[in-house]
């Protein structure tokens, strides 16, 4: 196959990169003014659904490379770092302009923290963590951070949460953006979605993934049951997963040290 085998995984990474760029273009109104927040968030969700396909394709055709790893991180920074931050920023600017104008310092700080943490997390993963932890993520993956921010902003938009600038609810998106940014660089561990010894759990996990992909592609419909399902699923995985990671923290670190010493 030669170098042609690298085309497939890099094609998926290119799609992620471009969808992230399109998300920013849509939310800023560069292409269209018709529901830009929904379209911007939908492009982020599509990036989430496609995120694992480049790695899967690379393993399938034996085309893993240093270039692919760096390109993937760059695409992730655009799709799950910059795009969600722009989506939230312009959601406030378009739907709650008075709140936005009165809280520009808060918006600038939240935006900066989230984007910087996404960049640092991706750099740290490539430099330190990619070979250290085989069954856990160190910190929240940028994929999940991007997903929860994109889903949340559309969910609250549909609930008219941006219309009442006096309600505490209006602070939720910017607070969640700050928290998810910090979690990306936190020393907490999150179990990866991998096959386990328990066959029943593997079946449950597979069914859940299939339903999630279907719901993700249907995200554009804005049906509340889909938004609620995706939001609840991501939130539960993050809360329960970090809880399990805290309980097993010592064991995870010892296993990583043992693997490192074996090399």
PDB file of C-alpha atoms in Angstrom:
ATOM      1  CA  UNK A   1       0.000   0.000   0.000  1.00  0.00           C
ATOM      2  CA  UNK A   2       2.956   2.360   0.585  1.00  0.00           C
ATOM      3  CA  UNK A   3       2.183   5.906   1.589  1.00  0.00           C
ATOM      4  CA  UNK A   4      -1.382   5.670   0.241  1.00  0.00           C
ATOM      5  CA  UNK A   5      -2.411   3.867   3.429  1.00  0.00           C
ATOM      6  CA  UNK A   6      -1.998   7.181   5.296  1.00  0.00           C
ATOM      7  CA  UNK A   7      -4.712   8.826   3.193  1.00  0.00           C
ATOM      8  CA  UNK A   8      -7.683   7.296   5.056  1.00  0.00           C
ATOM      9  CA  UNK A   9      -6.787   8.259   8.667  1.00  0.00           C
ATOM     10  CA  UNK A  10      -5.587  11.705   7.583  1.00  0.00           C
ATOM     11  CA  UNK A  11      -8.845  12.204   5.639  1.00  0.00           C
ATOM     12  CA  UNK A  12     -10.844  11.741   8.874  1.00  0.00           C
ATOM     13  CA  UNK A  13      -8.511  14.137  10.704  1.00  0.00           C
ATOM     14  CA  UNK A  14      -8.913  16.661   7.869  1.00  0.00           C
ATOM     15  CA  UNK A  15     -12.709  16.408   8.190  1.00  0.00           C
ATOM     16  CA  UNK A  16     -12.464  17.108  11.918  1.00  0.00           C
ATOM     17  CA  UNK A  17     -10.190  20.076  11.298  1.00  0.00           C
ATOM     18  CA  UNK A  18     -12.490  21.578   8.651  1.00  0.00           C
ATOM     19  CA  UNK A  19     -15.675  20.966  10.662  1.00  0.00           C
ATOM     20  CA  UNK A  20     -14.074  22.794  13.585  1.00  0.00           C
ATOM     21  CA  UNK A  21     -13.188  25.701  11.302  1.00  0.00           C
ATOM     22  CA  UNK A  22     -16.716  25.698   9.821  1.00  0.00           C
ATOM     23  CA  UNK A  23     -18.157  25.771  13.352  1.00  0.00           C
ATOM     24  CA  UNK A  24     -16.250  28.985  14.090  1.00  0.00           C
ATOM     25  CA  UNK A  25     -17.298  30.468  10.733  1.00  0.00           C
ATOM     26  CA  UNK A  26     -20.974  29.673  11.375  1.00  0.00           C
ATOM     27  CA  UNK A  27     -21.197  30.990  14.944  1.00  0.00           C
ATOM     28  CA  UNK A  28     -19.463  34.231  13.979  1.00  0.00           C
ATOM     29  CA  UNK A  29     -21.949  34.711  11.129  1.00  0.00           C
ATOM     30  CA  UNK A  30     -19.329  34.497   8.371  1.00  0.00           C
ATOM     31  CA  UNK A  31     -21.409  32.107   6.246  1.00  0.00           C
ATOM     32  CA  UNK A  32     -25.020  32.482   7.361  1.00  0.00           C
ATOM     33  CA  UNK A  33     -27.149  34.241   9.952  1.00  0.00           C
ATOM     34  CA  UNK A  34     -29.706  31.400  10.183  1.00  0.00           C
ATOM     35  CA  UNK A  35     -29.446  29.766  13.630  1.00  0.00           C
ATOM     36  CA  UNK A  36     -25.626  30.006  13.711  1.00  0.00           C
ATOM     37  CA  UNK A  37     -25.305  28.642  17.275  1.00  0.00           C
ATOM     38  CA  UNK A  38     -27.146  25.423  16.424  1.00  0.00           C
ATOM     39  CA  UNK A  39     -25.069  24.868  13.286  1.00  0.00           C
ATOM     40  CA  UNK A  40     -21.818  25.673  15.073  1.00  0.00           C
ATOM     41  CA  UNK A  41     -22.655  23.248  17.887  1.00  0.00           C
ATOM     42  CA  UNK A  42     -23.748  20.569  15.387  1.00  0.00           C
ATOM     43  CA  UNK A  43     -20.375  20.740  13.618  1.00  0.00           C
ATOM     44  CA  UNK A  44     -18.685  20.196  17.005  1.00  0.00           C
ATOM     45  CA  UNK A  45     -20.888  17.160  17.683  1.00  0.00           C
ATOM     46  CA  UNK A  46     -19.983  15.758  14.244  1.00  0.00           C
ATOM     47  CA  UNK A  47     -16.319  16.217  15.183  1.00  0.00           C
ATOM     48  CA  UNK A  48     -16.959  14.222  18.367  1.00  0.00           C
ATOM     49  CA  UNK A  49     -18.552  11.388  16.374  1.00  0.00           C
ATOM     50  CA  UNK A  50     -15.678  11.338  13.874  1.00  0.00           C
ATOM     51  CA  UNK A  51     -12.915  11.804  16.455  1.00  0.00           C
ATOM     52  CA  UNK A  52     -12.082   8.145  17.032  1.00  0.00           C
ATOM     53  CA  UNK A  53     -12.351   7.141  13.379  1.00  0.00           C
ATOM     54  CA  UNK A  54      -8.936   8.504  12.409  1.00  0.00           C
ATOM     55  CA  UNK A  55      -7.216   6.398  15.077  1.00  0.00           C
ATOM     56  CA  UNK A  56      -9.328   3.355  14.191  1.00  0.00           C
ATOM     57  CA  UNK A  57      -8.524   3.806  10.479  1.00  0.00           C
ATOM     58  CA  UNK A  58      -4.809   4.231  11.258  1.00  0.00           C
ATOM     59  CA  UNK A  59      -4.739   0.943  13.199  1.00  0.00           C
ATOM     60  CA  UNK A  60      -6.853  -0.788  10.560  1.00  0.00           C
ATOM     61  CA  UNK A  61      -4.402  -0.053   7.723  1.00  0.00           C
ATOM     62  CA  UNK A  62      -1.281   0.114   9.936  1.00  0.00           C
ATOM     63  CA  UNK A  63      -0.766   3.805   9.200  1.00  0.00           C
ATOM     64  CA  UNK A  64       0.040   5.305  12.597  1.00  0.00           C
ATOM     65  CA  UNK A  65       2.624   8.079  12.366  1.00  0.00           C
ATOM     66  CA  UNK A  66       4.057  11.025  14.288  1.00  0.00           C
ATOM     67  CA  UNK A  67       2.614  13.348  11.640  1.00  0.00           C
ATOM     68  CA  UNK A  68      -0.853  11.832  12.170  1.00  0.00           C
ATOM     69  CA  UNK A  69      -0.614  12.287  15.940  1.00  0.00           C
ATOM     70  CA  UNK A  70       0.386  15.948  15.634  1.00  0.00           C
ATOM     71  CA  UNK A  71      -2.221  16.647  12.943  1.00  0.00           C
ATOM     72  CA  UNK A  72      -4.901  15.015  15.111  1.00  0.00           C
ATOM     73  CA  UNK A  73      -3.985  17.234  18.077  1.00  0.00           C
ATOM     74  CA  UNK A  74      -4.130  20.345  15.910  1.00  0.00           C
ATOM     75  CA  UNK A  75      -7.569  19.331  14.608  1.00  0.00           C
ATOM     76  CA  UNK A  76      -8.730  18.628  18.192  1.00  0.00           C
ATOM     77  CA  UNK A  77      -7.550  22.063  19.323  1.00  0.00           C
ATOM     78  CA  UNK A  78      -9.706  23.690  16.641  1.00  0.00           C
ATOM     79  CA  UNK A  79     -12.739  21.395  17.025  1.00  0.00           C
ATOM     80  CA  UNK A  80     -12.843  20.996  20.820  1.00  0.00           C
ATOM     81  CA  UNK A  81     -10.836  24.005  22.014  1.00  0.00           C
ATOM     82  CA  UNK A  82     -11.526  27.046  19.875  1.00  0.00           C
ATOM     83  CA  UNK A  83     -14.893  26.083  18.347  1.00  0.00           C
ATOM     84  CA  UNK A  84     -16.816  25.469  21.638  1.00  0.00           C
ATOM     85  CA  UNK A  85     -15.334  28.639  23.164  1.00  0.00           C
ATOM     86  CA  UNK A  86     -16.435  30.703  20.149  1.00  0.00           C
ATOM     87  CA  UNK A  87     -19.854  28.996  20.236  1.00  0.00           C
ATOM     88  CA  UNK A  88     -20.479  30.050  23.838  1.00  0.00           C
ATOM     89  CA  UNK A  89     -18.999  33.520  23.370  1.00  0.00           C
ATOM     90  CA  UNK A  90     -21.225  34.291  20.374  1.00  0.00           C
ATOM     91  CA  UNK A  91     -24.270  32.685  22.013  1.00  0.00           C
ATOM     92  CA  UNK A  92     -24.019  35.347  24.716  1.00  0.00           C
ATOM     93  CA  UNK A  93     -23.202  38.079  22.214  1.00  0.00           C
ATOM     94  CA  UNK A  94     -26.160  37.224  19.971  1.00  0.00           C
ATOM     95  CA  UNK A  95     -28.837  36.201  22.488  1.00  0.00           C
ATOM     96  CA  UNK A  96     -27.886  38.204  25.610  1.00  0.00           C
ATOM     97  CA  UNK A  97     -26.024  41.270  24.289  1.00  0.00           C
ATOM     98  CA  UNK A  98     -26.611  43.392  27.407  1.00  0.00           C
ATOM     99  CA  UNK A  99     -25.241  40.616  29.653  1.00  0.00           C
ATOM    100  CA  UNK A 100     -22.304  40.143  27.301  1.00  0.00           C
ATOM    101  CA  UNK A 101     -21.423  43.849  27.299  1.00  0.00           C
ATOM    102  CA  UNK A 102     -21.649  44.013  31.090  1.00  0.00           C
ATOM    103  CA  UNK A 103     -19.484  40.912  31.584  1.00  0.00           C
ATOM    104  CA  UNK A 104     -16.784  41.184  28.923  1.00  0.00           C
ATOM    105  CA  UNK A 105     -13.935  40.622  31.451  1.00  0.00           C
ATOM    106  CA  UNK A 106     -15.609  37.409  32.676  1.00  0.00           C
ATOM    107  CA  UNK A 107     -16.124  36.228  29.084  1.00  0.00           C
ATOM    108  CA  UNK A 108     -12.512  37.001  28.171  1.00  0.00           C
ATOM    109  CA  UNK A 109     -11.173  35.129  31.216  1.00  0.00           C
ATOM    110  CA  UNK A 110     -13.391  32.064  30.655  1.00  0.00           C
ATOM    111  CA  UNK A 111     -12.571  32.005  26.936  1.00  0.00           C
ATOM    112  CA  UNK A 112      -8.829  32.301  27.614  1.00  0.00           C
ATOM    113  CA  UNK A 113      -8.771  29.655  30.361  1.00  0.00           C
ATOM    114  CA  UNK A 114     -10.721  27.136  28.286  1.00  0.00           C
ATOM    115  CA  UNK A 115      -8.667  27.564  25.095  1.00  0.00           C
ATOM    116  CA  UNK A 116      -5.326  27.548  26.937  1.00  0.00           C
ATOM    117  CA  UNK A 117      -6.273  24.455  28.946  1.00  0.00           C
ATOM    118  CA  UNK A 118      -7.321  22.649  25.761  1.00  0.00           C
ATOM    119  CA  UNK A 119      -3.974  23.499  24.134  1.00  0.00           C
ATOM    120  CA  UNK A 120      -1.999  22.439  27.232  1.00  0.00           C
ATOM    121  CA  UNK A 121      -3.955  19.203  27.575  1.00  0.00           C
ATOM    122  CA  UNK A 122      -3.301  18.192  23.962  1.00  0.00           C
ATOM    123  CA  UNK A 123       0.389  19.110  24.227  1.00  0.00           C
ATOM    124  CA  UNK A 124       0.712  17.207  27.515  1.00  0.00           C
ATOM    125  CA  UNK A 125      -0.972  14.145  26.019  1.00  0.00           C
ATOM    126  CA  UNK A 126       1.447  14.009  23.089  1.00  0.00           C
ATOM    127  CA  UNK A 127       4.493  14.701  25.249  1.00  0.00           C
ATOM    128  CA  UNK A 128       3.763  12.688  28.388  1.00  0.00           C
ATOM    129  CA  UNK A 129       0.541  10.699  28.600  1.00  0.00           C
ATOM    130  CA  UNK A 130       0.035   8.895  25.292  1.00  0.00           C
ATOM    131  CA  UNK A 131       2.087   5.866  26.404  1.00  0.00           C
ATOM    132  CA  UNK A 132       1.640   6.189  30.190  1.00  0.00           C
ATOM    133  CA  UNK A 133      -2.001   5.330  30.790  1.00  0.00           C
ATOM    134  CA  UNK A 134      -3.528   2.592  28.625  1.00  0.00           C
ATOM    135  CA  UNK A 135      -6.906   2.307  30.345  1.00  0.00           C
ATOM    136  CA  UNK A 136      -7.494   5.840  31.643  1.00  0.00           C
ATOM    137  CA  UNK A 137      -7.394   9.459  30.535  1.00  0.00           C
ATOM    138  CA  UNK A 138      -5.362  11.854  32.645  1.00  0.00           C
ATOM    139  CA  UNK A 139      -7.715  14.820  32.896  1.00  0.00           C
ATOM    140  CA  UNK A 140     -10.878  15.308  30.865  1.00  0.00           C
ATOM    141  CA  UNK A 141     -10.366  14.621  27.141  1.00  0.00           C
ATOM    142  CA  UNK A 142     -10.891  17.700  24.993  1.00  0.00           C
ATOM    143  CA  UNK A 143     -13.485  15.683  23.045  1.00  0.00           C
ATOM    144  CA  UNK A 144     -15.785  15.442  26.065  1.00  0.00           C
ATOM    145  CA  UNK A 145     -15.154  19.053  27.070  1.00  0.00           C
ATOM    146  CA  UNK A 146     -16.156  20.221  23.603  1.00  0.00           C
ATOM    147  CA  UNK A 147     -19.193  17.935  23.528  1.00  0.00           C
ATOM    148  CA  UNK A 148     -20.662  19.004  26.859  1.00  0.00           C
ATOM    149  CA  UNK A 149     -20.239  22.715  26.063  1.00  0.00           C
ATOM    150  CA  UNK A 150     -21.805  22.361  22.599  1.00  0.00           C
ATOM    151  CA  UNK A 151     -24.776  20.330  23.869  1.00  0.00           C
ATOM    152  CA  UNK A 152     -25.330  22.603  26.868  1.00  0.00           C
ATOM    153  CA  UNK A 153     -25.428  25.845  24.871  1.00  0.00           C
ATOM    154  CA  UNK A 154     -28.085  24.472  22.463  1.00  0.00           C
ATOM    155  CA  UNK A 155     -30.070  22.957  25.348  1.00  0.00           C
ATOM    156  CA  UNK A 156     -30.157  26.291  27.213  1.00  0.00           C
ATOM    157  CA  UNK A 157     -30.890  28.198  23.986  1.00  0.00           C
ATOM    158  CA  UNK A 158     -33.963  26.013  23.466  1.00  0.00           C
ATOM    159  CA  UNK A 159     -34.978  26.634  27.072  1.00  0.00           C
ATOM    160  CA  UNK A 160     -34.768  30.415  26.477  1.00  0.00           C
ATOM    161  CA  UNK A 161     -32.163  30.668  29.239  1.00  0.00           C
ATOM    162  CA  UNK A 162     -30.372  33.543  27.497  1.00  0.00           C
ATOM    163  CA  UNK A 163     -33.452  35.749  27.400  1.00  0.00           C
ATOM    164  CA  UNK A 164     -33.576  36.478  31.155  1.00  0.00           C
ATOM    165  CA  UNK A 165     -30.334  38.259  32.037  1.00  0.00           C
ATOM    166  CA  UNK A 166     -31.388  38.547  35.700  1.00  0.00           C
ATOM    167  CA  UNK A 167     -31.593  34.767  36.196  1.00  0.00           C
ATOM    168  CA  UNK A 168     -28.594  32.930  37.697  1.00  0.00           C
ATOM    169  CA  UNK A 169     -29.090  30.279  34.972  1.00  0.00           C
ATOM    170  CA  UNK A 170     -27.502  32.612  32.431  1.00  0.00           C
ATOM    171  CA  UNK A 171     -24.131  32.105  34.149  1.00  0.00           C
ATOM    172  CA  UNK A 172     -24.198  28.317  33.632  1.00  0.00           C
ATOM    173  CA  UNK A 173     -22.526  28.132  30.175  1.00  0.00           C
ATOM    174  CA  UNK A 174     -19.597  30.366  31.128  1.00  0.00           C
ATOM    175  CA  UNK A 175     -19.140  28.537  34.464  1.00  0.00           C
ATOM    176  CA  UNK A 176     -19.237  25.124  32.768  1.00  0.00           C
ATOM    177  CA  UNK A 177     -16.707  26.359  30.188  1.00  0.00           C
ATOM    178  CA  UNK A 178     -14.365  27.377  33.030  1.00  0.00           C
ATOM    179  CA  UNK A 179     -14.824  24.092  34.907  1.00  0.00           C
ATOM    180  CA  UNK A 180     -14.344  21.879  31.848  1.00  0.00           C
ATOM    181  CA  UNK A 181     -11.248  23.878  30.942  1.00  0.00           C
ATOM    182  CA  UNK A 182      -9.711  23.271  34.365  1.00  0.00           C
ATOM    183  CA  UNK A 183     -10.723  19.586  34.306  1.00  0.00           C
ATOM    184  CA  UNK A 184      -8.797  19.096  31.054  1.00  0.00           C
ATOM    185  CA  UNK A 185      -5.504  19.839  32.835  1.00  0.00           C
ATOM    186  CA  UNK A 186      -6.483  18.334  36.198  1.00  0.00           C
ATOM    187  CA  UNK A 187      -4.611  15.296  37.614  1.00  0.00           C
ATOM    188  CA  UNK A 188      -7.867  13.315  37.784  1.00  0.00           C
ATOM    189  CA  UNK A 189      -8.299   9.998  35.951  1.00  0.00           C
ATOM    190  CA  UNK A 190     -11.208   8.999  33.717  1.00  0.00           C
ATOM    191  CA  UNK A 191     -11.707   5.372  32.523  1.00  0.00           C
ATOM    192  CA  UNK A 192     -11.540   4.915  28.753  1.00  0.00           C
ATOM    193  CA  UNK A 193     -14.359   3.305  26.795  1.00  0.00           C
ATOM    194  CA  UNK A 194     -12.727  -0.068  26.136  1.00  0.00           C
ATOM    195  CA  UNK A 195     -13.754  -3.746  25.997  1.00  0.00           C
ATOM    196  CA  UNK A 196     -13.887  -5.277  29.482  1.00  0.00           C
ATOM    197  CA  UNK A 197     -13.864  -8.845  30.794  1.00  0.00           C
ATOM    198  CA  UNK A 198     -17.597  -8.657  31.541  1.00  0.00           C
ATOM    199  CA  UNK A 199     -19.433  -9.567  28.293  1.00  0.00           C
ATOM    200  CA  UNK A 200     -22.750  -8.136  29.504  1.00  0.00           C
ATOM    201  CA  UNK A 201     -21.078  -4.787  30.220  1.00  0.00           C
ATOM    202  CA  UNK A 202     -19.436  -4.835  26.781  1.00  0.00           C
ATOM    203  CA  UNK A 203     -22.820  -5.413  25.144  1.00  0.00           C
ATOM    204  CA  UNK A 204     -24.379  -2.594  27.171  1.00  0.00           C
ATOM    205  CA  UNK A 205     -21.486  -0.305  26.247  1.00  0.00           C
ATOM    206  CA  UNK A 206     -21.788  -1.167  22.540  1.00  0.00           C
ATOM    207  CA  UNK A 207     -25.559  -0.530  22.492  1.00  0.00           C
ATOM    208  CA  UNK A 208     -25.056   2.770  24.295  1.00  0.00           C
ATOM    209  CA  UNK A 209     -22.430   3.857  21.762  1.00  0.00           C
ATOM    210  CA  UNK A 210     -24.693   2.992  18.808  1.00  0.00           C
ATOM    211  CA  UNK A 211     -27.624   4.929  20.331  1.00  0.00           C
ATOM    212  CA  UNK A 212     -25.305   7.861  21.061  1.00  0.00           C
ATOM    213  CA  UNK A 213     -24.076   7.990  17.452  1.00  0.00           C
ATOM    214  CA  UNK A 214     -27.663   7.965  16.180  1.00  0.00           C
ATOM    215  CA  UNK A 215     -28.633  10.713  18.657  1.00  0.00           C
ATOM    216  CA  UNK A 216     -25.523  12.689  17.714  1.00  0.00           C
ATOM    217  CA  UNK A 217     -26.350  12.733  14.023  1.00  0.00           C
ATOM    218  CA  UNK A 218     -29.943  13.718  14.933  1.00  0.00           C
ATOM    219  CA  UNK A 219     -28.670  16.598  17.125  1.00  0.00           C
ATOM    220  CA  UNK A 220     -29.583  19.027  14.333  1.00  0.00           C
ATOM    221  CA  UNK A 221     -33.288  18.293  14.921  1.00  0.00           C
ATOM    222  CA  UNK A 222     -33.055  20.083  18.316  1.00  0.00           C
ATOM    223  CA  UNK A 223     -35.503  17.605  19.867  1.00  0.00           C
ATOM    224  CA  UNK A 224     -35.254  18.033  23.609  1.00  0.00           C
ATOM    225  CA  UNK A 225     -35.238  14.291  24.298  1.00  0.00           C
ATOM    226  CA  UNK A 226     -32.064  13.979  22.185  1.00  0.00           C
ATOM    227  CA  UNK A 227     -30.394  16.959  23.848  1.00  0.00           C
ATOM    228  CA  UNK A 228     -31.365  15.708  27.313  1.00  0.00           C
ATOM    229  CA  UNK A 229     -30.099  12.199  26.537  1.00  0.00           C
ATOM    230  CA  UNK A 230     -26.720  13.435  25.248  1.00  0.00           C
ATOM    231  CA  UNK A 231     -26.287  15.926  28.076  1.00  0.00           C
ATOM    232  CA  UNK A 232     -27.181  13.359  30.738  1.00  0.00           C
ATOM    233  CA  UNK A 233     -24.960  10.694  29.165  1.00  0.00           C
ATOM    234  CA  UNK A 234     -21.867  12.901  28.979  1.00  0.00           C
ATOM    235  CA  UNK A 235     -22.467  14.339  32.463  1.00  0.00           C
ATOM    236  CA  UNK A 236     -22.944  10.872  34.027  1.00  0.00           C
ATOM    237  CA  UNK A 237     -19.849   9.491  32.326  1.00  0.00           C
ATOM    238  CA  UNK A 238     -17.736  12.408  33.543  1.00  0.00           C
ATOM    239  CA  UNK A 239     -19.057  12.426  37.138  1.00  0.00           C
ATOM    240  CA  UNK A 240     -19.052   8.629  37.618  1.00  0.00           C
ATOM    241  CA  UNK A 241     -15.813   8.192  35.672  1.00  0.00           C
ATOM    242  CA  UNK A 242     -13.883  10.755  37.703  1.00  0.00           C
ATOM    243  CA  UNK A 243     -15.340   9.200  40.865  1.00  0.00           C
ATOM    244  CA  UNK A 244     -14.020   5.770  39.864  1.00  0.00           C
ATOM    245  CA  UNK A 245     -10.698   7.365  38.936  1.00  0.00           C
ATOM    246  CA  UNK A 246     -10.405   8.926  42.394  1.00  0.00           C
ATOM    247  CA  UNK A 247     -11.112   5.604  44.113  1.00  0.00           C
ATOM    248  CA  UNK A 248      -8.576   3.747  41.942  1.00  0.00           C
ATOM    249  CA  UNK A 249      -6.026   6.578  41.734  1.00  0.00           C
ATOM    250  CA  UNK A 250      -3.169   4.810  43.552  1.00  0.00           C
ATOM    251  CA  UNK A 251      -3.647   1.626  41.529  1.00  0.00           C
ATOM    252  CA  UNK A 252      -3.679   3.542  38.220  1.00  0.00           C
ATOM    253  CA  UNK A 253      -0.435   5.371  39.049  1.00  0.00           C
ATOM    254  CA  UNK A 254       1.290   2.158  40.179  1.00  0.00           C
ATOM    255  CA  UNK A 255       0.276   0.369  36.962  1.00  0.00           C
ATOM    256  CA  UNK A 256       1.620   3.269  34.874  1.00  0.00           C
ATOM    257  CA  UNK A 257       4.932   3.184  36.772  1.00  0.00           C
ATOM    258  CA  UNK A 258       5.174  -0.593  36.308  1.00  0.00           C
ATOM    259  CA  UNK A 259       4.576  -0.298  32.549  1.00  0.00           C
ATOM    260  CA  UNK A 260       7.156   2.491  32.318  1.00  0.00           C
ATOM    261  CA  UNK A 261       9.804   0.479  34.159  1.00  0.00           C
ATOM    262  CA  UNK A 262       9.166  -2.588  31.947  1.00  0.00           C
ATOM    263  CA  UNK A 263      10.108  -0.499  28.911  1.00  0.00           C
TER     264      UNK A 263
END
